[in-house]
Amino acid sequence: MTWVGRSAARREDPRLLTGNGTFVDDIHLPRMLHAQFVRSTIANGTVTGVDLSGTLAVPGVVAAFTAADLEMGDITAVLERPPSEFVPTAMPVLARDRVRFVGEPIAIVLAEDPYSVEDGVEAAQVTYEAHPPVLGEEAALAPGAPLVHAAAAANTLVDVSMFATEGIDDIFAAAHRVVRVRSRTGRQNALPLETRGAVATWDAREEQLLVRTCTQVPHQVRTVVAGCLGLGERAVRVVVPDMGGGFGLKCVVGREEIAAAAAALRLRRPVKWIEDRRDALTASFLAREQRYDVCAAFDEDGRILALDADVVCDMGAYSCYPFTAGIEPLMASAELPGVYRVPAYRVRGRAITTNKAPSAPYRGVSRPQIVMVMERVFERAARELDLDPVEIRRRNLITEFPYTGINDVTYDPGSYLEALNLCERMLRDEGWYERKEQAAAEGRFLGIGYSCFNERTGYGSGAFAKRKMAVVPGFDLAQITMDLTGGVTVTTGTMSHGQSHETTLAQIAAGRLGLDLAQIKIHQGDTDRITYGFGTFASRSATIGGSAVARAATKLADRLLHLGAHLLETTPDDVELHDGHVRRRDGGGRALAYRELAEVAYLKANLLPKDAEPGLTATASFDVHGDGTFSNAAHGAVVELHPGTGRVEFLRYVCVEDCGVAINPQVVEGQCRGGIAQGIAGALFEEVTYDEQGEPLCASFIDYKVPTANEIPDIEIHHLETPCAFTESGAKGAGEGGTIGAPAAVLNAVNDALRPTGVELEDTPIRPETVQRAIGAYA
Amino acid sequence: MKPAPFTYHRARDVAGAIALLAELGEDAKYLAGGQSLVAMMNFRLARPAHLVDLGGLRGELAYVREDDGVLRLGALTTHHQVESAPLGPDFAVLREAMSWIGHLPIRTRGTVGGSLAHGEATAEWCLLAVLLGAEVVVQGVGGRRTVPAEELFLGFFTTALEPEEMIVEVVFPRPAPHAALTEFAQRRGDFATVAAAVDLDAGRVVLGGVAPVPLRVPEAEAVLARGGTFAECAEAAAAAIDPPADGDGGAGYRRALTRTLLVQACEEAMRR
């Protein structure tokens, strides 16, 4: 039976939907202490004193430690680039003398219950010498600005001019038309429903620190825990229970889980830290605060001739591990040309440091912005050249593959033009263009907007090496073991935080082994169960993790064929796997059930062929040595703006996506819908804001306006299929596309609706007040 | 986000609860549905030393009684009970307005009396009470008294209640067949950026989100009284107010919302 391509029911759901999942906060251990943190109340300054005597006097408080008490190494993320391009900065687990954002952890408090620990935190006395905070690009880059890190001149952590086509200035000078787009995007929180957390325990028998934590990258957490605490990696085990989302925020290593582990080691008692929502909103990892200044040269036919971009990303107070503050500017610089044939390209990408909570990857990483900017470039050019906005895209889309772009990236085949055409045809056939005309005649503001984009997935070690990261993620491992009952356990180095690996990876293995899903157990998130892995981020699990599983399954299948052929007294070429059995292709003789083979492999090794090892285990790895594989999609949004309130109402949202072979189409659609919801959130709703002292103004969901199901429209999804040539299942990644495409489609639709007013909006989130003011001024 | 230490008391009857609160002093608070107070305690923005839980008084204080053009609501009646009550056209405005309060789980816990005592300036019950001229029955150590809703709200989260006084009943003394409440917030269920309520029978206009208290707007009411258009009424209201600015919008935006919402509310009230 073929499993790949079927919308098999999620095997995770019965457990999760009946409340039987086990999340970090569901772990309760005898003698467990609860940890919380004394956090900086100022954005920038020197700590002149920490007095924990009041804390220790609170009933229930057991201990409290500062950086000096625990002696932990710093977390330092590194790019192997010259000092002119990258400045490494150390992030201490607990702040020592300097604090750099409101919410930075200064001391860890441990108490018998989660209430007393907060009383203990409240009783701590910290004195500061406050300095003026650096709170934005302008302040950070101003001459003579105070420095967030002494080593980082001009508050710049990354400054890379990745491309500069020779003669580009001449192209601009001679161009028929130059359009310029300047855009800012608000700081956002990836906002997993489950906040961060950890339960750390010293296991005396194993001589091992067991850290249960909700992370996308268990092995990287092990490395940092071991490094900061001076332990061998074998003395640290990271185990990940069920997770309620991550979205990139949990693919970096945080400070609090290290401090909790250090406290558990010191006190020899289990320590639980669960981040509360206020800390999650203000003191966790943030993302997306960027500024673009982009010029594009066009000929009279609307063909783009050159692209010149200046990108500044506000990465907050520290570089995140292992990606560094380069994560956003380097992604933006490498990928800006996107799905278009851009003949000349110049880009400067910078990461600046400010007195805000640090940035980490968030679903899409810079691509929501670069797609928004590029799609705005084409919309503007279409207006100025009096071309249809879809037609101008058609003239510039990459249509022949493989295509090596000006950004030195080779794109594998995709369906860029087909996706855009189908998306447009759907909206035309449904009559939205006529409705838009009619609305305009009635003085209503209805707009249609598109986005057309690709998404690099399956970043292997080759692609990450181009970034010059000291830690080069890329490959992954899978191990498959058949047990005596003829079923298998698949162990993967990837880590589902909502991606349905228990279903999709099982589908891959089931197809290769002729097994039913029920006979396959997926095991993930335990550093003691698999040699190494890079976890789940950058849409890598189906492509890289899935390919490793497919290869391991193929190896195991091969062993089963050999063993079966031996027992059936024929050759491997004459047997096949079918429905849990090895049988002769000619239909002769008896079919051997897997459990019979397993019995021989484990309990009757005397019957094995001479050269065969006992047991039935296979291990395989997979890496991508080229530039990865590119999913693509086109989004179409129809909105109506309400003049009296500025409300943006969705009338229609369609998505045509191509992620190659969809292992499980229902799972892909879930990824698209969730991603689009987060994209809409960025376009219209969410922004982390600060007052002039650097105090975050979004400490609850009252102020941080994550949209709910009420605000997200129905989304129709269509699939195209351009299989990936080098992943084992033909799959491309599907984790981020929705988030990447939605902001551009929404912004374009809003601007299309605003067209009579002459106002063009380039910044997100678009506030109702902004829309109301634009229309009000026009009326 | 765990509350500071407090002592929990469970009330057995109204008089006992009041006596207890009087004895405990200003550091004590009644706990009704807890939908505002508990959240504030979790943020440690409110830190009562004693909580007197009124949950045990629901049998006595949760009711919806419509009789001869007068509606009486027990103070512990939940929003959801009003939302699902078989109210006639005289008080349909109350039932319809409930959908603006938070989300369903909040409405199943939050109470009429709790919302009025909390005194949030955009709270639907506060607006409706002023709009419909409600009489708020409060009980203290010295017995009962009736506070007209218009005199209940003194300022930002400040009411005319004495610390130990408990709202026991809210009386809506006259039918309001042509009244409506509408609001705007970017997300459904949020505190309104601006809320507008109108009672065409009584000629009343009340706004939320534009002042520290639910605000009657005499200038707008005068337009209705002289038979002006709804647009003129809304324009008069927008000109009369001095709204605050915050992350949800500036004063100009709140005026614009006032114009839009008041016309909507008037039209909705007309259609009833």
mmCIF file with all atom_site columns, C-alpha atoms in Angstrom, chain A residues 19 57 125 147 202 359 393 396 416 420 431 483 624 665 678 686 727 738 746 749:
data_model
loop_
_atom_site.group_PDB
_atom_site.id
_atom_site.type_symbol
_atom_site.label_atom_id
_atom_site.label_alt_id
_atom_site.label_comp_id
_atom_site.label_asym_id
_atom_site.label_entity_id
_atom_site.label_seq_id
_atom_site.pdbx_PDB_ins_code
_atom_site.Cartn_x
_atom_site.Cartn_y
_atom_site.Cartn_z
_atom_site.occupancy
_atom_site.B_iso_or_equiv
_atom_site.pdbx_formal_charge
_atom_site.auth_seq_id
_atom_site.auth_comp_id
_atom_site.auth_asym_id
_atom_site.auth_atom_id
_atom_site.pdbx_PDB_model_num
ATOM 1  C CA . GLY A 1 19  ? -5.909  16.046 27.114  1.00 0.00 ? 19  GLY A CA 1
ATOM 2  C CA . ALA A 1 57  ? 13.313  35.029 54.154  1.00 0.00 ? 57  ALA A CA 1
ATOM 3  C CA . GLN A 1 125 ? 16.306  44.130 45.926  1.00 0.00 ? 125 GLN A CA 1
ATOM 4  C CA . LEU A 1 147 ? 26.998  51.264 22.941  1.00 0.00 ? 147 LEU A CA 1
ATOM 5  C CA . TRP A 1 202 ? 20.339  15.218 38.517  1.00 0.00 ? 202 TRP A CA 1
ATOM 6  C CA . SER A 1 359 ? 15.600  38.260 18.344  1.00 0.00 ? 359 SER A CA 1
ATOM 7  C CA . ARG A 1 393 ? 5.075   39.562 -12.467 1.00 0.00 ? 393 ARG A CA 1
ATOM 8  C CA . ASN A 1 396 ? 9.745   38.643 -14.610 1.00 0.00 ? 396 ASN A CA 1
ATOM 9  C CA . TYR A 1 416 ? 5.925   29.863 -10.123 1.00 0.00 ? 416 TYR A CA 1
ATOM 10 C CA . LEU A 1 420 ? 0.208   32.696 -10.020 1.00 0.00 ? 420 LEU A CA 1
ATOM 11 C CA . GLY A 1 431 ? -16.112 37.581 -10.354 1.00 0.00 ? 431 GLY A CA 1
ATOM 12 C CA . ASP A 1 483 ? 11.239  -5.761 17.109  1.00 0.00 ? 483 ASP A CA 1
ATOM 13 C CA . VAL A 1 624 ? 21.619  18.412 1.108   1.00 0.00 ? 624 VAL A CA 1
ATOM 14 C CA . PRO A 1 665 ? -2.014  16.765 2.123   1.00 0.00 ? 665 PRO A CA 1
ATOM 15 C CA . GLN A 1 678 ? 0.525   34.231 11.459  1.00 0.00 ? 678 GLN A CA 1
ATOM 16 C CA . GLU A 1 686 ? 0.792   42.240 16.187  1.00 0.00 ? 686 GLU A CA 1
ATOM 17 C CA . THR A 1 727 ? 14.653  14.211 -1.488  1.00 0.00 ? 727 THR A CA 1
ATOM 18 C CA . GLY A 1 738 ? 1.877   30.557 4.601   1.00 0.00 ? 738 GLY A CA 1
ATOM 19 C CA . VAL A 1 746 ? -2.693  41.515 2.416   1.00 0.00 ? 746 VAL A CA 1
ATOM 20 C CA . ALA A 1 749 ? -4.921  44.118 -1.349  1.00 0.00 ? 749 ALA A CA 1
#
